[in-house]
mmCIF file of C-alpha atoms in Angstrom:
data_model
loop_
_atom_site.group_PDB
_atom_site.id
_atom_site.type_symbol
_atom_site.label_atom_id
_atom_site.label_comp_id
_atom_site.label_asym_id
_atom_site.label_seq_id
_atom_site.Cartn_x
_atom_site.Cartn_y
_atom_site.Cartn_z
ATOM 1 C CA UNK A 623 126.781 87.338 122.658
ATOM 2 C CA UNK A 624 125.837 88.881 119.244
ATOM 3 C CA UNK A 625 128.461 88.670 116.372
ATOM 4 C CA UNK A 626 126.549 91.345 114.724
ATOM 5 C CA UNK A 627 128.976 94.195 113.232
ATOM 6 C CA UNK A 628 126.839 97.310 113.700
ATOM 7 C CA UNK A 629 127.404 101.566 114.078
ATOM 8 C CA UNK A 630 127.614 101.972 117.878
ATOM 9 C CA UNK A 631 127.809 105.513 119.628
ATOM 10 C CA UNK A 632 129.275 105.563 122.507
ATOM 11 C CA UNK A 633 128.694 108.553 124.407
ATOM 12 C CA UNK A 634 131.974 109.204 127.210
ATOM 13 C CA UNK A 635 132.285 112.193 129.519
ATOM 14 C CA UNK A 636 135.810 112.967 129.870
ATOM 15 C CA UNK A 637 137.737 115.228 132.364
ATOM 16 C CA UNK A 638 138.127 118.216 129.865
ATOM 17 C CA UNK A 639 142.258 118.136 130.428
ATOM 18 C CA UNK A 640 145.409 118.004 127.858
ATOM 19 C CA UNK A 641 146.055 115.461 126.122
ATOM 20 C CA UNK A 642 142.825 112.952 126.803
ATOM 21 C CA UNK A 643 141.576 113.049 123.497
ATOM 22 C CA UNK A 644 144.843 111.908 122.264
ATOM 23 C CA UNK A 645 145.055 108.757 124.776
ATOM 24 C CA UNK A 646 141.079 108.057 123.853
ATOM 25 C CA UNK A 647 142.473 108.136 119.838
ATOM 26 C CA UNK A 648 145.190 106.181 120.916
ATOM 27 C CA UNK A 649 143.386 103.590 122.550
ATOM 28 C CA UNK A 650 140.824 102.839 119.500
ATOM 29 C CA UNK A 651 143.748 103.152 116.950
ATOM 30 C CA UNK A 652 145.769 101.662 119.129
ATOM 31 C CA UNK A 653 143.887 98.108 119.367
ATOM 32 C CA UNK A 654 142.818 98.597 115.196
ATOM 33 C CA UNK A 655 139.103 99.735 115.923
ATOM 34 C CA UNK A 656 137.842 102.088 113.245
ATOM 35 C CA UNK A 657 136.407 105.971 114.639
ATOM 36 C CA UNK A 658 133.518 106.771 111.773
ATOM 37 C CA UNK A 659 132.725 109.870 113.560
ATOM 38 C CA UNK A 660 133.940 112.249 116.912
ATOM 39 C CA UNK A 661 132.381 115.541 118.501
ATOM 40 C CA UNK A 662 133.882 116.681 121.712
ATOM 41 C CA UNK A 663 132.778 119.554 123.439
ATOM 42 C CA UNK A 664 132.576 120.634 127.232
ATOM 43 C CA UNK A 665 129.697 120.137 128.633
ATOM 44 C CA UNK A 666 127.461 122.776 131.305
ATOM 45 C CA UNK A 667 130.639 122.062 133.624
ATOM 46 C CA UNK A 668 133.558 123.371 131.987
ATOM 47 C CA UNK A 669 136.088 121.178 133.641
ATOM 48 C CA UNK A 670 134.220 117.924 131.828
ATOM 49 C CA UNK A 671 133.742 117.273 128.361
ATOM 50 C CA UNK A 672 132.012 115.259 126.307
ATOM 51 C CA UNK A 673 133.128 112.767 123.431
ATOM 52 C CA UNK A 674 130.419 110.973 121.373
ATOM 53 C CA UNK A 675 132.149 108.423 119.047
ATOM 54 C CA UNK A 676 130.723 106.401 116.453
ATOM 55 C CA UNK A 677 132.460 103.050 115.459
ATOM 56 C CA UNK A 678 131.611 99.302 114.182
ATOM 57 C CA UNK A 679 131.877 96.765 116.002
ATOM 58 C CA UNK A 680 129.970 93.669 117.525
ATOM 59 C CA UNK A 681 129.247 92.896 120.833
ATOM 60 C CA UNK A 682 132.898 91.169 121.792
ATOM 61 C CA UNK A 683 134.111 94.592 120.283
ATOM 62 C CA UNK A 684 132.121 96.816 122.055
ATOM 63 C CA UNK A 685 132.704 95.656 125.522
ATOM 64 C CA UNK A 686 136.318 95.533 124.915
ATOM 65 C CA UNK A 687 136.020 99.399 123.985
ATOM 66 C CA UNK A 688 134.298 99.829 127.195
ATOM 67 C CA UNK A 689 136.504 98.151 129.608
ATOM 68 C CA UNK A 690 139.697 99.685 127.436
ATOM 69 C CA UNK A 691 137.958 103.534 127.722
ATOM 70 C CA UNK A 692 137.412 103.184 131.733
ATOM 71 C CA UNK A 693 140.680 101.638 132.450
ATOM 72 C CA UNK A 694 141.971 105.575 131.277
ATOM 73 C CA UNK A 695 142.215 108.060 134.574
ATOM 74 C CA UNK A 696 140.170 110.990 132.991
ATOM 75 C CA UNK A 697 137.489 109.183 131.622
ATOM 76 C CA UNK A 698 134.768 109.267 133.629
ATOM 77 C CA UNK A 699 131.555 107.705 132.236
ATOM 78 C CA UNK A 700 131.025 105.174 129.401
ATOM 79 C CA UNK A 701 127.740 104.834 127.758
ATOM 80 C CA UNK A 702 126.599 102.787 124.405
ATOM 81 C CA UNK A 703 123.928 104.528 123.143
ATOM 82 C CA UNK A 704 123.462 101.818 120.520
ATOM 83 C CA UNK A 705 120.391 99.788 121.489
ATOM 84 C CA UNK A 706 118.508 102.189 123.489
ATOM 85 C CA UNK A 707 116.481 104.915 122.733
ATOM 86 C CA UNK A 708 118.765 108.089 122.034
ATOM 87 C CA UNK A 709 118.192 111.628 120.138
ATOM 88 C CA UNK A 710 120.753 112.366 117.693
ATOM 89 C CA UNK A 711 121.879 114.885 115.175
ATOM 90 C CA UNK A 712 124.524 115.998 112.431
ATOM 91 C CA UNK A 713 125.174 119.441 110.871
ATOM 92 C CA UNK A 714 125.992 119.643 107.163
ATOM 93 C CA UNK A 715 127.339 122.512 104.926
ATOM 94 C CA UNK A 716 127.293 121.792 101.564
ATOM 95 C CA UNK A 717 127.819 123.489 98.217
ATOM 96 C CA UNK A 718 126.050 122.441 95.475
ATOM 97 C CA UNK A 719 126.450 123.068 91.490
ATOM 98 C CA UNK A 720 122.965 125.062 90.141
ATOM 99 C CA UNK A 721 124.483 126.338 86.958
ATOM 100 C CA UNK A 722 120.817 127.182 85.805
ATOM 101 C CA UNK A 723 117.456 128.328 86.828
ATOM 102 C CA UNK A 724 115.972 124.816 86.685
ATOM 103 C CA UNK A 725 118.502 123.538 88.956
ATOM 104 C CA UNK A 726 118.615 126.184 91.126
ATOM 105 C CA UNK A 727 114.952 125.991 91.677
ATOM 106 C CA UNK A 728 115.091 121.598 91.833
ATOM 107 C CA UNK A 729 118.011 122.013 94.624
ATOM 108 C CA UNK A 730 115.801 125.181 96.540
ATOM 109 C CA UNK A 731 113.132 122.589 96.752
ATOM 110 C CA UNK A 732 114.797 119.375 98.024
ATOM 111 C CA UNK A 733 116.410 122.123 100.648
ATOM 112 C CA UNK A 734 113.086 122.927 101.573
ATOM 113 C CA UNK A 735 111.613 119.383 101.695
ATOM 114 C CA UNK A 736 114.407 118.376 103.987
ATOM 115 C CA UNK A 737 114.149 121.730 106.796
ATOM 116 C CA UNK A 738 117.789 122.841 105.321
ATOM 117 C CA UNK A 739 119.038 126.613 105.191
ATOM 118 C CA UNK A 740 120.405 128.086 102.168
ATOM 119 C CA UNK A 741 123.327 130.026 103.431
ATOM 120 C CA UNK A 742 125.258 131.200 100.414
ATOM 121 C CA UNK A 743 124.707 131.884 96.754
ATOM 122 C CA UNK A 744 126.534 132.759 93.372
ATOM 123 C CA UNK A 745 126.416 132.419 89.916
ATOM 124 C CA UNK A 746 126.784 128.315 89.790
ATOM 125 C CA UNK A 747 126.498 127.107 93.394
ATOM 126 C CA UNK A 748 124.120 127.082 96.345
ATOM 127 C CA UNK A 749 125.520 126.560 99.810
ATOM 128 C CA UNK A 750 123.216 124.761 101.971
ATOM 129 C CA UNK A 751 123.153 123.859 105.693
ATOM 130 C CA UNK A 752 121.155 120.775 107.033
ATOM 131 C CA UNK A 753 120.654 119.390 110.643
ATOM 132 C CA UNK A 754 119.010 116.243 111.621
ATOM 133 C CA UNK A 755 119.745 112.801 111.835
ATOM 134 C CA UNK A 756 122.945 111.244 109.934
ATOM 135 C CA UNK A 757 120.073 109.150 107.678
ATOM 136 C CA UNK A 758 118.475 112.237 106.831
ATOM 137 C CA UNK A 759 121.880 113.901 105.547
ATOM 138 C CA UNK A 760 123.074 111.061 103.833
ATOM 139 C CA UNK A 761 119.751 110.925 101.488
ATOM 140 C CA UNK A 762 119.953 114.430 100.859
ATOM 141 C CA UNK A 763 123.586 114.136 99.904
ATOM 142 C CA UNK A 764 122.651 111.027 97.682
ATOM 143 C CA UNK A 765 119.775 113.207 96.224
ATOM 144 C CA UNK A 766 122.139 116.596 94.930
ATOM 145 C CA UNK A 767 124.734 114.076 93.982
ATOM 146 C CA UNK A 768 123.547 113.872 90.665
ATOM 147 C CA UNK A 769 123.561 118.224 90.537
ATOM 148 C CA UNK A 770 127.271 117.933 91.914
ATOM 149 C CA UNK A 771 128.197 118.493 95.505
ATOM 150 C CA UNK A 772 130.931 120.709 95.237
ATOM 151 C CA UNK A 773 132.086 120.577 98.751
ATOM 152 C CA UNK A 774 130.789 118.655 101.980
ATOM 153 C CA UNK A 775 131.472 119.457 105.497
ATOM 154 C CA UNK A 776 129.916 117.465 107.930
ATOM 155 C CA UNK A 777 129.838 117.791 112.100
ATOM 156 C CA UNK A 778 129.996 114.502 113.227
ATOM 157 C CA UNK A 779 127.043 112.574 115.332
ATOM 158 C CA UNK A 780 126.237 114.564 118.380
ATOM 159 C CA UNK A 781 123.610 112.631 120.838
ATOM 160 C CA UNK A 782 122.239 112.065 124.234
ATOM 161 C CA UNK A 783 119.995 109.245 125.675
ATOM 162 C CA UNK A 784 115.915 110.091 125.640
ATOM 163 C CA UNK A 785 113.879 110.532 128.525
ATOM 164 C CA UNK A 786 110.831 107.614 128.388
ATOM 165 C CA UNK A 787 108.050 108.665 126.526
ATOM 166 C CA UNK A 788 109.790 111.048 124.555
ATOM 167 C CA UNK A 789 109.808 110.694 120.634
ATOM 168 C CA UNK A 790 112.784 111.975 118.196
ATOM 169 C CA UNK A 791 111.600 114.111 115.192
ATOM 170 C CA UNK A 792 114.100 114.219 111.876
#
């Protein structure tokens, strides 16, 4: 068994009901494990929903977090992405400081290079929006760091396992 600490996500389809979120919160800080990220939504079936969870953990960790998550009555699948081949994405709004013309024009451009949206302006900021893959956002963030990110807002992981043969794009 690998001792490893690594970013898992753990993908878990829930029975969309009161209060299981709370008990599936309760449970990780419950036993001191560390949630980096959480989306929930319902999924094509309104009566289930689905929770993907990042966290850090090794292998010991891990499988306690699965055994702990399907001991709970509404949870009703328990999947670790982490290892496998799985499609992933993030969405990010963030304003940015362009006081000028040159740094309006520097930001416009990374926005471009990275597929992002420009979704607001005024005098000194630019608001941007960016999907893709939490690697991608972070380097972008890191990049218009040094323009000053006014604001960040950032979804959370969302992902689902990948059909053989099928490659992920940024």
């Amino acid at each position: 068994m690998s001792t490893t600490v690594e970013l898992h996500t753990i993908s878990v389809l829930v029975e969309n009901k009161f209060g299981v979120l709370a008990r599936v919160a309760g449970l990780f800080s419950g036993r001191g494990y560390n949630i980096k990220s959480l989306t929930v939504n319902e999924t094509d079936r309104p009566n289930i929903s689905k929770m993907t969870i990042v966290t850090v953990g090794d292998e010991a960790v891990l499988e306690q977090i699965d055994k702990q998550l399907n001991k709970l009555v509404d949870v009703l699948s328990v999947e670790d992405l982490t290892g496998s081949q799985f499609i992933e994405r993030e969405l990010a709004l963030i304003k940015v400081t362009a006081q000028n013309a040159e740094q309006r024009s520097h930001v416009i451009q990374l926005v471009e290079v990275f597929g992002g949206k420009i979704v607001s302006v005024n005098e000194n900021e630019l608001g941007v929006e960016l999907a893709g893959r939490s690697e991608k956002i972070d380097n972008f963030v890191s990049l218009v760091n040094d323009f000053g990110v006014v604001e960040l807002a950032r979804s959370g992981r969302v992902a689902i396992s990948r059909n053989p043969g099928v490659t992920q794009q940024a």
